Amino acid sequence: MELIQTIKTIVIDTVKGMDLLDTGYATVVATSPLTMKMQATQLTVKEPVAVLTDNVRYRATTIQGETVVLNPGLKAGDKVLYMKANSGQNYIVMTKV
């Protein structure tokens, strides 16, 4: 029984150490290319590592000849919630906060 518990502990510690998925807050430094500064680590991340979801992309449409902005997108200084994936190889911007 001790061997099984030891193996379980090793597996759990290994998965935690891989840091596969995490969330956090960041500040947008620039929009072209997208550059963010992570709040917890002060790490700066740029596109293509940082990926936007539709919730934060600029979106506009034309209605009766006038352009209506549905989502203004991100601008420098915006605070965002991100999801870290693939051990920090990708950062997915979920929403503005």
mmCIF file with all atom_site columns, C-alpha atoms in Angstrom:
data_model
loop_
_atom_site.group_PDB
_atom_site.id
_atom_site.type_symbol
_atom_site.label_atom_id
_atom_site.label_alt_id
_atom_site.label_comp_id
_atom_site.label_asym_id
_atom_site.label_entity_id
_atom_site.label_seq_id
_atom_site.pdbx_PDB_ins_code
_atom_site.Cartn_x
_atom_site.Cartn_y
_atom_site.Cartn_z
_atom_site.occupancy
_atom_site.B_iso_or_equiv
_atom_site.pdbx_formal_charge
_atom_site.auth_seq_id
_atom_site.auth_comp_id
_atom_site.auth_asym_id
_atom_site.auth_atom_id
_atom_site.pdbx_PDB_model_num
ATOM 1  C CA . MET A 1 1  ? 0.000   0.000  0.000   1.00 0.00 ? 1  MET A CA 1
ATOM 2  C CA . GLU A 1 2  ? 2.869   2.422  0.678   1.00 0.00 ? 2  GLU A CA 1
ATOM 3  C CA . LEU A 1 3  ? 4.216   1.994  -2.849  1.00 0.00 ? 3  LEU A CA 1
ATOM 4  C CA . ILE A 1 4  ? 0.879   3.043  -4.368  1.00 0.00 ? 4  ILE A CA 1
ATOM 5  C CA . GLN A 1 5  ? 0.712   6.141  -2.146  1.00 0.00 ? 5  GLN A CA 1
ATOM 6  C CA . THR A 1 6  ? 4.296   7.038  -3.029  1.00 0.00 ? 6  THR A CA 1
ATOM 7  C CA . ILE A 1 7  ? 3.564   6.719  -6.748  1.00 0.00 ? 7  ILE A CA 1
ATOM 8  C CA . LYS A 1 8  ? 0.389   8.822  -6.359  1.00 0.00 ? 8  LYS A CA 1
ATOM 9  C CA . THR A 1 9  ? 2.356   11.535 -4.572  1.00 0.00 ? 9  THR A CA 1
ATOM 10 C CA . ILE A 1 10 ? 5.033   11.548 -7.270  1.00 0.00 ? 10 ILE A CA 1
ATOM 11 C CA . VAL A 1 11 ? 2.442   11.820 -10.050 1.00 0.00 ? 11 VAL A CA 1
ATOM 12 C CA . ILE A 1 12 ? 0.559   14.643 -8.288  1.00 0.00 ? 12 ILE A CA 1
ATOM 13 C CA . ASP A 1 13 ? 3.786   16.570 -7.649  1.00 0.00 ? 13 ASP A CA 1
ATOM 14 C CA . THR A 1 14 ? 4.888   16.083 -11.261 1.00 0.00 ? 14 THR A CA 1
ATOM 15 C CA . VAL A 1 15 ? 1.596   17.386 -12.666 1.00 0.00 ? 15 VAL A CA 1
ATOM 16 C CA . LYS A 1 16 ? 1.699   20.403 -10.335 1.00 0.00 ? 16 LYS A CA 1
ATOM 17 C CA . GLY A 1 17 ? 5.297   21.061 -11.361 1.00 0.00 ? 17 GLY A CA 1
ATOM 18 C CA . MET A 1 18 ? 4.354   21.035 -15.034 1.00 0.00 ? 18 MET A CA 1
ATOM 19 C CA . ASP A 1 19 ? 2.071   24.027 -14.361 1.00 0.00 ? 19 ASP A CA 1
ATOM 20 C CA . LEU A 1 20 ? -0.207  23.081 -17.257 1.00 0.00 ? 20 LEU A CA 1
ATOM 21 C CA . LEU A 1 21 ? -3.037  25.521 -16.700 1.00 0.00 ? 21 LEU A CA 1
ATOM 22 C CA . ASP A 1 22 ? -3.316  28.705 -14.706 1.00 0.00 ? 22 ASP A CA 1
ATOM 23 C CA . THR A 1 23 ? -5.101  32.049 -14.785 1.00 0.00 ? 23 THR A CA 1
ATOM 24 C CA . GLY A 1 24 ? -3.991  35.508 -13.865 1.00 0.00 ? 24 GLY A CA 1
ATOM 25 C CA . TYR A 1 25 ? -4.207  39.213 -14.550 1.00 0.00 ? 25 TYR A CA 1
ATOM 26 C CA . ALA A 1 26 ? -2.137  41.279 -16.936 1.00 0.00 ? 26 ALA A CA 1
ATOM 27 C CA . THR A 1 27 ? -1.919  44.844 -18.215 1.00 0.00 ? 27 THR A CA 1
ATOM 28 C CA . VAL A 1 28 ? -1.899  45.554 -21.947 1.00 0.00 ? 28 VAL A CA 1
ATOM 29 C CA . VAL A 1 29 ? 1.294   47.460 -22.772 1.00 0.00 ? 29 VAL A CA 1
ATOM 30 C CA . ALA A 1 30 ? 0.757   47.720 -26.555 1.00 0.00 ? 30 ALA A CA 1
ATOM 31 C CA . THR A 1 31 ? -1.800  46.460 -29.054 1.00 0.00 ? 31 THR A CA 1
ATOM 32 C CA . SER A 1 32 ? 0.260   46.071 -32.209 1.00 0.00 ? 32 SER A CA 1
ATOM 33 C CA . PRO A 1 33 ? 1.763   43.593 -31.664 1.00 0.00 ? 33 PRO A CA 1
ATOM 34 C CA . LEU A 1 34 ? -0.199  42.647 -28.553 1.00 0.00 ? 34 LEU A CA 1
ATOM 35 C CA . THR A 1 35 ? 2.122   42.980 -25.573 1.00 0.00 ? 35 THR A CA 1
ATOM 36 C CA . MET A 1 36 ? 1.050   42.214 -22.006 1.00 0.00 ? 36 MET A CA 1
ATOM 37 C CA . LYS A 1 37 ? 2.787   42.473 -18.649 1.00 0.00 ? 37 LYS A CA 1
ATOM 38 C CA . MET A 1 38 ? 1.763   39.730 -16.226 1.00 0.00 ? 38 MET A CA 1
ATOM 39 C CA . GLN A 1 39 ? 0.781   41.045 -12.815 1.00 0.00 ? 39 GLN A CA 1
ATOM 40 C CA . ALA A 1 40 ? 2.124   38.162 -10.710 1.00 0.00 ? 40 ALA A CA 1
ATOM 41 C CA . THR A 1 41 ? 5.503   37.645 -12.408 1.00 0.00 ? 41 THR A CA 1
ATOM 42 C CA . GLN A 1 42 ? 6.080   40.972 -14.228 1.00 0.00 ? 42 GLN A CA 1
ATOM 43 C CA . LEU A 1 43 ? 6.852   38.847 -17.305 1.00 0.00 ? 43 LEU A CA 1
ATOM 44 C CA . THR A 1 44 ? 6.204   40.579 -20.652 1.00 0.00 ? 44 THR A CA 1
ATOM 45 C CA . VAL A 1 45 ? 4.482   38.442 -23.296 1.00 0.00 ? 45 VAL A CA 1
ATOM 46 C CA . LYS A 1 46 ? 3.952   39.329 -26.984 1.00 0.00 ? 46 LYS A CA 1
ATOM 47 C CA . GLU A 1 47 ? 2.014   37.898 -29.910 1.00 0.00 ? 47 GLU A CA 1
ATOM 48 C CA . PRO A 1 48 ? 1.957   35.123 -31.149 1.00 0.00 ? 48 PRO A CA 1
ATOM 49 C CA . VAL A 1 49 ? 2.397   33.696 -27.626 1.00 0.00 ? 49 VAL A CA 1
ATOM 50 C CA . ALA A 1 50 ? -0.526  35.856 -26.457 1.00 0.00 ? 50 ALA A CA 1
ATOM 51 C CA . VAL A 1 51 ? -3.758  34.929 -28.225 1.00 0.00 ? 51 VAL A CA 1
ATOM 52 C CA . LEU A 1 52 ? -7.053  36.857 -28.148 1.00 0.00 ? 52 LEU A CA 1
ATOM 53 C CA . THR A 1 53 ? -10.520 35.373 -27.824 1.00 0.00 ? 53 THR A CA 1
ATOM 54 C CA . ASP A 1 54 ? -13.508 36.947 -29.579 1.00 0.00 ? 54 ASP A CA 1
ATOM 55 C CA . ASN A 1 55 ? -14.481 38.616 -26.272 1.00 0.00 ? 55 ASN A CA 1
ATOM 56 C CA . VAL A 1 56 ? -11.597 41.083 -26.599 1.00 0.00 ? 56 VAL A CA 1
ATOM 57 C CA . ARG A 1 57 ? -11.162 41.470 -30.374 1.00 0.00 ? 57 ARG A CA 1
ATOM 58 C CA . TYR A 1 58 ? -12.216 44.659 -32.158 1.00 0.00 ? 58 TYR A CA 1
ATOM 59 C CA . ARG A 1 59 ? -15.543 44.102 -33.869 1.00 0.00 ? 59 ARG A CA 1
ATOM 60 C CA . ALA A 1 60 ? -17.687 46.510 -35.904 1.00 0.00 ? 60 ALA A CA 1
ATOM 61 C CA . THR A 1 61 ? -20.549 46.223 -38.337 1.00 0.00 ? 61 THR A CA 1
ATOM 62 C CA . THR A 1 62 ? -22.318 48.538 -40.771 1.00 0.00 ? 62 THR A CA 1
ATOM 63 C CA . ILE A 1 63 ? -26.004 49.229 -40.190 1.00 0.00 ? 63 ILE A CA 1
ATOM 64 C CA . GLN A 1 64 ? -27.879 51.493 -42.613 1.00 0.00 ? 64 GLN A CA 1
ATOM 65 C CA . GLY A 1 65 ? -24.642 52.968 -43.888 1.00 0.00 ? 65 GLY A CA 1
ATOM 66 C CA . GLU A 1 66 ? -23.191 53.721 -40.440 1.00 0.00 ? 66 GLU A CA 1
ATOM 67 C CA . THR A 1 67 ? -20.424 51.801 -38.720 1.00 0.00 ? 67 THR A CA 1
ATOM 68 C CA . VAL A 1 68 ? -21.387 50.560 -35.264 1.00 0.00 ? 68 VAL A CA 1
ATOM 69 C CA . VAL A 1 69 ? -18.616 49.352 -32.949 1.00 0.00 ? 69 VAL A CA 1
ATOM 70 C CA . LEU A 1 70 ? -19.754 46.217 -31.161 1.00 0.00 ? 70 LEU A CA 1
ATOM 71 C CA . ASN A 1 71 ? -16.514 45.699 -29.251 1.00 0.00 ? 71 ASN A CA 1
ATOM 72 C CA . PRO A 1 72 ? -13.787 48.362 -29.106 1.00 0.00 ? 72 PRO A CA 1
ATOM 73 C CA . GLY A 1 73 ? -11.060 45.775 -28.533 1.00 0.00 ? 73 GLY A CA 1
ATOM 74 C CA . LEU A 1 74 ? -8.043  46.281 -26.300 1.00 0.00 ? 74 LEU A CA 1
ATOM 75 C CA . LYS A 1 75 ? -5.955  49.394 -25.746 1.00 0.00 ? 75 LYS A CA 1
ATOM 76 C CA . ALA A 1 76 ? -2.807  50.099 -23.765 1.00 0.00 ? 76 ALA A CA 1
ATOM 77 C CA . GLY A 1 77 ? -3.528  50.194 -20.046 1.00 0.00 ? 77 GLY A CA 1
ATOM 78 C CA . ASP A 1 78 ? -6.437  47.729 -20.123 1.00 0.00 ? 78 ASP A CA 1
ATOM 79 C CA . LYS A 1 79 ? -6.425  45.040 -17.443 1.00 0.00 ? 79 LYS A CA 1
ATOM 80 C CA . VAL A 1 80 ? -7.186  41.546 -18.746 1.00 0.00 ? 80 VAL A CA 1
ATOM 81 C CA . LEU A 1 81 ? -7.781  38.075 -17.392 1.00 0.00 ? 81 LEU A CA 1
ATOM 82 C CA . TYR A 1 82 ? -5.635  35.468 -19.108 1.00 0.00 ? 82 TYR A CA 1
ATOM 83 C CA . MET A 1 83 ? -5.393  31.704 -19.074 1.00 0.00 ? 83 MET A CA 1
ATOM 84 C CA . LYS A 1 84 ? -1.944  30.166 -19.269 1.00 0.00 ? 84 LYS A CA 1
ATOM 85 C CA . ALA A 1 85 ? -1.730  26.952 -21.276 1.00 0.00 ? 85 ALA A CA 1
ATOM 86 C CA . ASN A 1 86 ? 0.989   24.520 -22.301 1.00 0.00 ? 86 ASN A CA 1
ATOM 87 C CA . SER A 1 87 ? 3.283   25.335 -19.362 1.00 0.00 ? 87 SER A CA 1
ATOM 88 C CA . GLY A 1 88 ? 3.361   29.014 -20.292 1.00 0.00 ? 88 GLY A CA 1
ATOM 89 C CA . GLN A 1 89 ? 3.941   28.496 -24.006 1.00 0.00 ? 89 GLN A CA 1
ATOM 90 C CA . ASN A 1 90 ? 0.620   30.230 -24.751 1.00 0.00 ? 90 ASN A CA 1
ATOM 91 C CA . TYR A 1 91 ? -1.411  32.896 -22.959 1.00 0.00 ? 91 TYR A CA 1
ATOM 92 C CA . ILE A 1 92 ? -5.068  33.198 -23.953 1.00 0.00 ? 92 ILE A CA 1
ATOM 93 C CA . VAL A 1 93 ? -6.693  36.559 -23.190 1.00 0.00 ? 93 VAL A CA 1
ATOM 94 C CA . MET A 1 94 ? -10.183 35.775 -21.943 1.00 0.00 ? 94 MET A CA 1
ATOM 95 C CA . THR A 1 95 ? -11.737 39.149 -21.070 1.00 0.00 ? 95 THR A CA 1
ATOM 96 C CA . LYS A 1 96 ? -11.171 42.707 -19.881 1.00 0.00 ? 96 LYS A CA 1
ATOM 97 C CA . VAL A 1 97 ? -11.592 43.345 -16.150 1.00 0.00 ? 97 VAL A CA 1
#
